[in-house]
Amino acid sequence: MDYEQAFGQALEALRRERRYRVFNEIERDASRFPRANWRSPAGPREIVIWCSNDYLGMGRHPAVIAAMVETARRTGAGAGGTRNISGTSRAIVELEAELADLHGKPSALVFTSGYVSNETGIATLARLLPDCLILSDAGNHNSMIEGVRRSGRDKAIFRHNDLAHLEELLASAGARPKLVLFESLYSMGGDVAPIEAICDLARRYGAMTYLDEVHAVGLYGARGGGIAERDGVMERVDVIEGTLGKAIGVVGGYIAGKSAMIDAVRSFAPGFIFTTALPPAVAAAATVSIRHLKSSKLERERHRTQVEKTKRALTQAGLPLWPTETHIIPLMVGEAGACKAASDLLLAEHGIYIQPINFPTVTRGTERLRITPTPFHDDDLIAALAQALVEVWRRLELPFATSAPAQAAE
Ligand code: PLP
């Protein structure tokens, strides 16, 4: 077999479907966030990133960087092994205590990413529950879907945020163990789950709940515990999963919950046991970031203000925003080629980076630009974004939400 040809053919199919991914090489500038340097074909160029998941800019926070540097100097660059083989550092133990406290749970367990937390966490939990049925929201992230697959357990998919459908499936499942998987804030549509109502159903039908707060941790709730904290329902959720790589600004993932459940995942999850631990420097930086966000509301308040200003500016410009109550602003394009072209034009002509979101991340026909303002996107940057988008929309003859874009954005 010509192996290289086989791989080439697979890539060709992706290209034909306009799904081939092209990465832009970008170096973030910690001193000028959200600005970055783009290695463009014509040479280095300063740009503004409008699609970062470093939602609060904590990745550039001086105290977070200082903790990382100081800990690396003191303990070295890596963890030195798995958690079992000398990788359980003081820093990682402190981080787990900080996370348990953040979510009001007795225990927490750290993984190398949010992806791994879901994949190995869900698979392990479901495997430890005999004859478990997994009920999973249709909008759940790929890491959760992979966790379900790896569990080998029966699954039932409920329509996105559809309580009636979830209840129907729970009712027909009978007395077997049931695990309900959902996210608090869905990152591509910016919509929020009815957490309390899902927990009510779970209690009624004897199910366990697993909530992914990846896009909400640090951002919502009085201490940054997420949407469940904001809604006052953290104690109702059995497992809260999160990332250290988005609003916390570093890297890593975790689950938090009751002690025996966490200890069981620690003891049985291959994705936890057989991999090198997070470096102490990373753990220490994440701890400082979480501690800061527990006590400081400044970042969350400024974030909310700049998100609202961005939504207002784009709406006034007549751009087709998908309405959301959260910090994620989907700008609908509806076609893969046009979405990529809009993203390319924004970068090449306006120095604005917003990557296109195409199938399979979103369903065909709902291709979009996903805009994520941070507290550091000031009013001038917002005005420049609105103007650039209007120019790109006109140039590509993309539909506006209103027939005449308002003068303010011209
Ligand atoms: N869960 C959701 C809902 C996500 O969007 C992502 C994506 O990044 C993850 C989990 C994975 O988290 P991480 O980036 O820390 O691997």
Short mmCIF file of N, CA, C and O in Angstrom, two decimals, residues 222-301:
data_model
loop_
_atom_site.label_atom_id
_atom_site.label_comp_id
_atom_site.label_asym_id
_atom_site.label_seq_id
_atom_site.Cartn_x
_atom_site.Cartn_y
_atom_site.Cartn_z
N ALA A 222 -20.00 34.61 41.98
CA ALA A 222 -19.33 35.63 42.79
C ALA A 222 -17.82 35.37 42.91
O ALA A 222 -17.03 36.30 43.02
N ARG A 223 -17.42 34.08 42.89
CA ARG A 223 -15.99 33.77 43.02
C ARG A 223 -15.43 33.11 41.76
O ARG A 223 -14.35 32.53 41.77
N GLY A 224 -16.21 33.15 40.68
CA GLY A 224 -15.73 32.54 39.44
C GLY A 224 -15.94 31.04 39.37
O GLY A 224 -15.28 30.35 38.60
N GLY A 225 -16.88 30.54 40.18
CA GLY A 225 -17.14 29.09 40.18
C GLY A 225 -17.92 28.61 38.97
O GLY A 225 -18.08 27.42 38.76
N GLY A 226 -18.44 29.55 38.16
CA GLY A 226 -19.15 29.16 36.94
C GLY A 226 -20.64 29.46 37.02
O GLY A 226 -21.11 30.11 37.95
N ILE A 227 -21.38 28.95 36.02
CA ILE A 227 -22.82 29.24 35.95
C ILE A 227 -23.54 28.59 37.13
O ILE A 227 -24.49 29.14 37.68
N ALA A 228 -23.08 27.39 37.54
CA ALA A 228 -23.73 26.73 38.68
C ALA A 228 -23.59 27.58 39.94
O ALA A 228 -24.54 27.66 40.73
N GLU A 229 -22.46 28.25 40.10
CA GLU A 229 -22.33 29.15 41.25
C GLU A 229 -23.26 30.35 41.08
O GLU A 229 -23.99 30.72 42.01
N ARG A 230 -23.26 30.93 39.88
CA ARG A 230 -24.13 32.08 39.61
C ARG A 230 -25.59 31.75 39.94
O ARG A 230 -26.30 32.55 40.51
N ASP A 231 -26.01 30.53 39.55
CA ASP A 231 -27.40 30.13 39.74
C ASP A 231 -27.68 29.55 41.13
O ASP A 231 -28.80 29.14 41.41
N GLY A 232 -26.63 29.49 41.97
CA GLY A 232 -26.82 28.97 43.33
C GLY A 232 -27.11 27.49 43.39
O GLY A 232 -27.82 27.02 44.29
N VAL A 233 -26.58 26.72 42.43
CA VAL A 233 -26.92 25.28 42.38
C VAL A 233 -25.68 24.37 42.36
O VAL A 233 -25.78 23.21 41.99
N MET A 234 -24.54 24.91 42.79
CA MET A 234 -23.32 24.08 42.73
C MET A 234 -23.47 22.77 43.49
O MET A 234 -23.00 21.72 43.04
N GLU A 235 -24.14 22.85 44.66
CA GLU A 235 -24.22 21.62 45.48
C GLU A 235 -25.18 20.60 44.88
O GLU A 235 -25.18 19.44 45.27
N ARG A 236 -25.99 21.03 43.91
CA ARG A 236 -26.93 20.11 43.29
C ARG A 236 -26.25 19.22 42.23
O ARG A 236 -26.78 18.20 41.83
N VAL A 237 -25.10 19.66 41.74
CA VAL A 237 -24.42 18.94 40.66
C VAL A 237 -23.41 17.95 41.26
O VAL A 237 -22.64 18.32 42.14
N ASP A 238 -23.42 16.72 40.79
CA ASP A 238 -22.53 15.71 41.37
C ASP A 238 -21.07 15.89 40.96
O ASP A 238 -20.17 15.80 41.78
N VAL A 239 -20.84 16.12 39.65
CA VAL A 239 -19.46 16.29 39.17
C VAL A 239 -19.39 17.60 38.39
O VAL A 239 -20.16 17.81 37.45
N ILE A 240 -18.46 18.47 38.77
CA ILE A 240 -18.20 19.68 37.99
C ILE A 240 -16.84 19.51 37.35
O ILE A 240 -15.85 19.20 38.03
N GLU A 241 -16.83 19.69 36.02
CA GLU A 241 -15.57 19.55 35.28
C GLU A 241 -15.20 20.92 34.72
O GLU A 241 -16.08 21.71 34.35
N GLY A 242 -13.91 21.19 34.68
CA GLY A 242 -13.49 22.50 34.16
C GLY A 242 -12.11 22.45 33.55
O GLY A 242 -11.43 21.41 33.55
N THR A 243 -11.71 23.60 33.01
CA THR A 243 -10.38 23.71 32.41
C THR A 243 -9.59 24.80 33.12
O THR A 243 -10.17 25.74 33.68
N LEU A 244 -8.27 24.66 33.07
CA LEU A 244 -7.39 25.72 33.58
C LEU A 244 -6.84 26.52 32.40
O LEU A 244 -6.02 27.41 32.57
N GLY A 245 -7.30 26.16 31.19
CA GLY A 245 -6.70 26.72 29.97
C GLY A 245 -7.46 27.88 29.36
O GLY A 245 -6.98 28.47 28.39
N LYS A 246 -8.62 28.23 29.88
CA LYS A 246 -9.37 29.32 29.25
C LYS A 246 -9.37 30.53 30.19
O LYS A 246 -8.36 31.22 30.25
N ALA A 247 -10.45 30.77 30.95
CA ALA A 247 -10.44 31.99 31.78
C ALA A 247 -9.34 31.96 32.85
O ALA A 247 -8.90 33.02 33.30
N ILE A 248 -8.90 30.78 33.23
CA ILE A 248 -7.82 30.71 34.24
C ILE A 248 -6.48 31.08 33.60
O ILE A 248 -5.54 31.51 34.27
N GLY A 249 -6.37 30.90 32.28
CA GLY A 249 -5.23 31.43 31.55
C GLY A 249 -4.00 30.54 31.47
O GLY A 249 -2.95 30.99 31.01
N VAL A 250 -4.09 29.28 31.92
CA VAL A 250 -2.87 28.45 31.93
C VAL A 250 -3.11 27.20 31.07
O VAL A 250 -3.33 27.33 29.87
N VAL A 251 -3.09 26.02 31.65
CA VAL A 251 -3.42 24.79 30.93
C VAL A 251 -3.71 23.70 31.96
O VAL A 251 -3.19 23.74 33.08
N GLY A 252 -4.54 22.72 31.58
CA GLY A 252 -4.89 21.64 32.49
C GLY A 252 -6.41 21.55 32.62
O GLY A 252 -7.13 22.41 32.12
N GLY A 253 -6.86 20.48 33.28
CA GLY A 253 -8.30 20.31 33.49
C GLY A 253 -8.54 19.64 34.82
O GLY A 253 -7.59 19.23 35.51
N TYR A 254 -9.80 19.50 35.20
CA TYR A 254 -10.10 18.90 36.50
C TYR A 254 -11.55 18.46 36.60
O TYR A 254 -12.39 18.88 35.81
N ILE A 255 -11.79 17.61 37.60
CA ILE A 255 -13.16 17.35 38.04
C ILE A 255 -13.21 17.61 39.54
O ILE A 255 -12.20 17.46 40.24
N ALA A 256 -14.40 17.99 40.02
CA ALA A 256 -14.59 18.21 41.46
C ALA A 256 -15.89 17.53 41.88
O ALA A 256 -16.87 17.53 41.12
N GLY A 257 -15.89 16.94 43.07
CA GLY A 257 -17.09 16.26 43.55
C GLY A 257 -16.85 15.59 44.89
O GLY A 257 -15.91 15.96 45.61
N LYS A 258 -17.66 14.59 45.19
CA LYS A 258 -17.54 13.90 46.49
C LYS A 258 -16.28 13.05 46.54
O LYS A 258 -15.77 12.61 45.51
N SER A 259 -15.83 12.76 47.75
CA SER A 259 -14.50 12.16 47.93
C SER A 259 -14.35 10.77 47.32
O SER A 259 -13.35 10.50 46.64
N ALA A 260 -15.32 9.87 47.55
CA ALA A 260 -15.15 8.50 47.05
C ALA A 260 -15.16 8.51 45.52
O ALA A 260 -14.39 7.77 44.88
N MET A 261 -15.99 9.35 44.93
CA MET A 261 -16.08 9.41 43.47
C MET A 261 -14.73 9.89 42.89
O MET A 261 -14.18 9.29 41.95
N ILE A 262 -14.19 10.95 43.48
CA ILE A 262 -12.91 11.48 42.99
C ILE A 262 -11.79 10.44 43.21
O ILE A 262 -10.95 10.22 42.34
N ASP A 263 -11.82 9.79 44.36
CA ASP A 263 -10.78 8.80 44.66
C ASP A 263 -10.87 7.62 43.68
O ASP A 263 -9.85 7.06 43.27
N ALA A 264 -12.10 7.28 43.29
CA ALA A 264 -12.28 6.17 42.34
C ALA A 264 -11.70 6.55 40.97
O ALA A 264 -11.02 5.74 40.33
N VAL A 265 -11.94 7.78 40.53
CA VAL A 265 -11.38 8.21 39.24
C VAL A 265 -9.85 8.22 39.34
O VAL A 265 -9.14 7.74 38.44
N ARG A 266 -9.33 8.73 40.45
CA ARG A 266 -7.88 8.75 40.67
C ARG A 266 -7.31 7.32 40.58
O ARG A 266 -6.22 7.11 40.04
N SER A 267 -8.07 6.38 41.07
CA SER A 267 -7.57 5.00 41.17
C SER A 267 -7.78 4.17 39.91
O SER A 267 -7.10 3.17 39.72
N PHE A 268 -8.75 4.57 39.04
CA PHE A 268 -9.09 3.72 37.90
C PHE A 268 -8.90 4.38 36.52
O PHE A 268 -8.91 3.68 35.52
N ALA A 269 -8.78 5.71 36.46
CA ALA A 269 -8.80 6.37 35.14
C ALA A 269 -7.44 6.28 34.44
O ALA A 269 -6.45 6.84 34.92
N PRO A 270 -7.38 5.58 33.28
CA PRO A 270 -6.09 5.45 32.59
C PRO A 270 -5.50 6.81 32.19
O PRO A 270 -4.29 7.00 32.26
N GLY A 271 -6.37 7.74 31.80
CA GLY A 271 -5.89 9.06 31.36
C GLY A 271 -5.35 9.90 32.50
O GLY A 271 -4.75 10.95 32.28
N PHE A 272 -5.58 9.44 33.72
CA PHE A 272 -4.98 10.10 34.88
C PHE A 272 -3.73 9.36 35.32
O PHE A 272 -2.70 9.96 35.59
N ILE A 273 -3.83 8.02 35.33
CA ILE A 273 -2.76 7.20 35.93
C ILE A 273 -1.50 7.15 35.05
O ILE A 273 -0.39 7.31 35.54
N PHE A 274 -1.71 6.96 33.74
CA PHE A 274 -0.57 6.62 32.88
C PHE A 274 -0.01 7.80 32.11
O PHE A 274 0.36 7.66 30.95
N THR A 275 0.03 8.96 32.71
CA THR A 275 0.58 10.12 32.00
C THR A 275 1.29 11.04 32.99
O THR A 275 0.93 11.10 34.18
N THR A 276 2.28 11.73 32.49
CA THR A 276 3.06 12.63 33.34
C THR A 276 2.17 13.74 33.90
O THR A 276 1.31 14.27 33.19
N ALA A 277 2.38 14.07 35.17
CA ALA A 277 1.55 15.07 35.84
C ALA A 277 1.80 16.47 35.27
O ALA A 277 2.81 16.72 34.60
N LEU A 278 0.89 17.39 35.57
CA LEU A 278 1.11 18.80 35.21
C LEU A 278 2.37 19.28 35.92
O LEU A 278 2.57 18.98 37.10
N PRO A 279 3.20 20.05 35.25
CA PRO A 279 4.39 20.59 35.92
C PRO A 279 3.99 21.48 37.11
O PRO A 279 2.98 22.18 37.03
N PRO A 280 4.75 21.44 38.19
CA PRO A 280 4.43 22.28 39.36
C PRO A 280 4.29 23.76 38.98
O PRO A 280 3.45 24.47 39.54
N ALA A 281 5.09 24.23 38.04
CA ALA A 281 5.03 25.65 37.66
C ALA A 281 3.67 26.00 37.08
O ALA A 281 3.11 27.07 37.34
N VAL A 282 3.11 25.08 36.30
CA VAL A 282 1.79 25.28 35.70
C VAL A 282 0.73 25.27 36.80
O VAL A 282 -0.17 26.10 36.85
N ALA A 283 0.86 24.29 37.70
CA ALA A 283 -0.12 24.17 38.79
C ALA A 283 -0.08 25.42 39.67
O ALA A 283 -1.13 25.96 40.04
N ALA A 284 1.11 25.90 39.98
CA ALA A 284 1.23 27.08 40.85
C ALA A 284 0.62 28.31 40.17
O ALA A 284 -0.06 29.12 40.81
N ALA A 285 0.86 28.45 38.87
CA ALA A 285 0.30 29.60 38.13
C ALA A 285 -1.23 29.53 38.14
O ALA A 285 -1.91 30.54 38.35
N ALA A 286 -1.77 28.34 37.94
CA ALA A 286 -3.23 28.18 37.93
C ALA A 286 -3.81 28.51 39.30
O ALA A 286 -4.85 29.17 39.40
N THR A 287 -3.14 28.07 40.35
CA THR A 287 -3.63 28.36 41.71
C THR A 287 -3.69 29.86 41.96
O THR A 287 -4.68 30.37 42.48
N VAL A 288 -2.64 30.57 41.56
CA VAL A 288 -2.63 32.02 41.77
C VAL A 288 -3.77 32.67 40.98
O VAL A 288 -4.46 33.57 41.47
N SER A 289 -3.98 32.20 39.75
CA SER A 289 -5.04 32.76 38.92
C SER A 289 -6.42 32.54 39.55
O SER A 289 -7.25 33.45 39.65
N ILE A 290 -6.67 31.31 40.00
CA ILE A 290 -7.98 30.99 40.62
C ILE A 290 -8.18 31.81 41.89
O ILE A 290 -9.25 32.39 42.10
N ARG A 291 -7.14 31.87 42.72
CA ARG A 291 -7.24 32.65 43.97
C ARG A 291 -7.55 34.10 43.66
O ARG A 291 -8.40 34.71 44.31
N HIS A 292 -6.87 34.63 42.66
CA HIS A 292 -7.11 36.02 42.30
C HIS A 292 -8.57 36.23 41.88
O HIS A 292 -9.23 37.16 42.33
N LEU A 293 -9.06 35.33 41.03
CA LEU A 293 -10.41 35.50 40.51
C LEU A 293 -11.49 35.21 41.56
O LEU A 293 -12.63 35.64 41.41
N LYS A 294 -11.12 34.51 42.62
CA LYS A 294 -12.09 34.29 43.71
C LYS A 294 -12.37 35.60 44.44
O LYS A 294 -13.48 35.83 44.89
N SER A 295 -11.35 36.44 44.57
CA SER A 295 -11.54 37.65 45.37
C SER A 295 -11.73 38.90 44.52
O SER A 295 -12.36 39.85 44.96
N SER A 296 -11.19 38.92 43.31
CA SER A 296 -11.30 40.13 42.48
C SER A 296 -12.47 40.02 41.51
O SER A 296 -12.57 39.08 40.73
N LYS A 297 -13.35 41.03 41.56
CA LYS A 297 -14.48 41.03 40.62
C LYS A 297 -14.18 41.90 39.41
O LYS A 297 -14.94 41.93 38.44
N LEU A 298 -13.07 42.62 39.51
CA LEU A 298 -12.72 43.62 38.50
C LEU A 298 -12.74 43.05 37.09
O LEU A 298 -13.34 43.61 36.16
N GLU A 299 -12.06 41.91 36.92
CA GLU A 299 -11.95 41.31 35.59
C GLU A 299 -13.32 40.92 35.05
O GLU A 299 -13.63 41.17 33.88
N ARG A 300 -14.14 40.29 35.91
CA ARG A 300 -15.47 39.85 35.46
C ARG A 300 -16.34 41.05 35.09
O ARG A 300 -17.07 41.03 34.10
N GLU A 301 -16.26 42.12 35.91
CA GLU A 301 -17.11 43.30 35.63
C GLU A 301 -16.70 43.97 34.33
O GLU A 301 -17.53 44.30 33.49
#
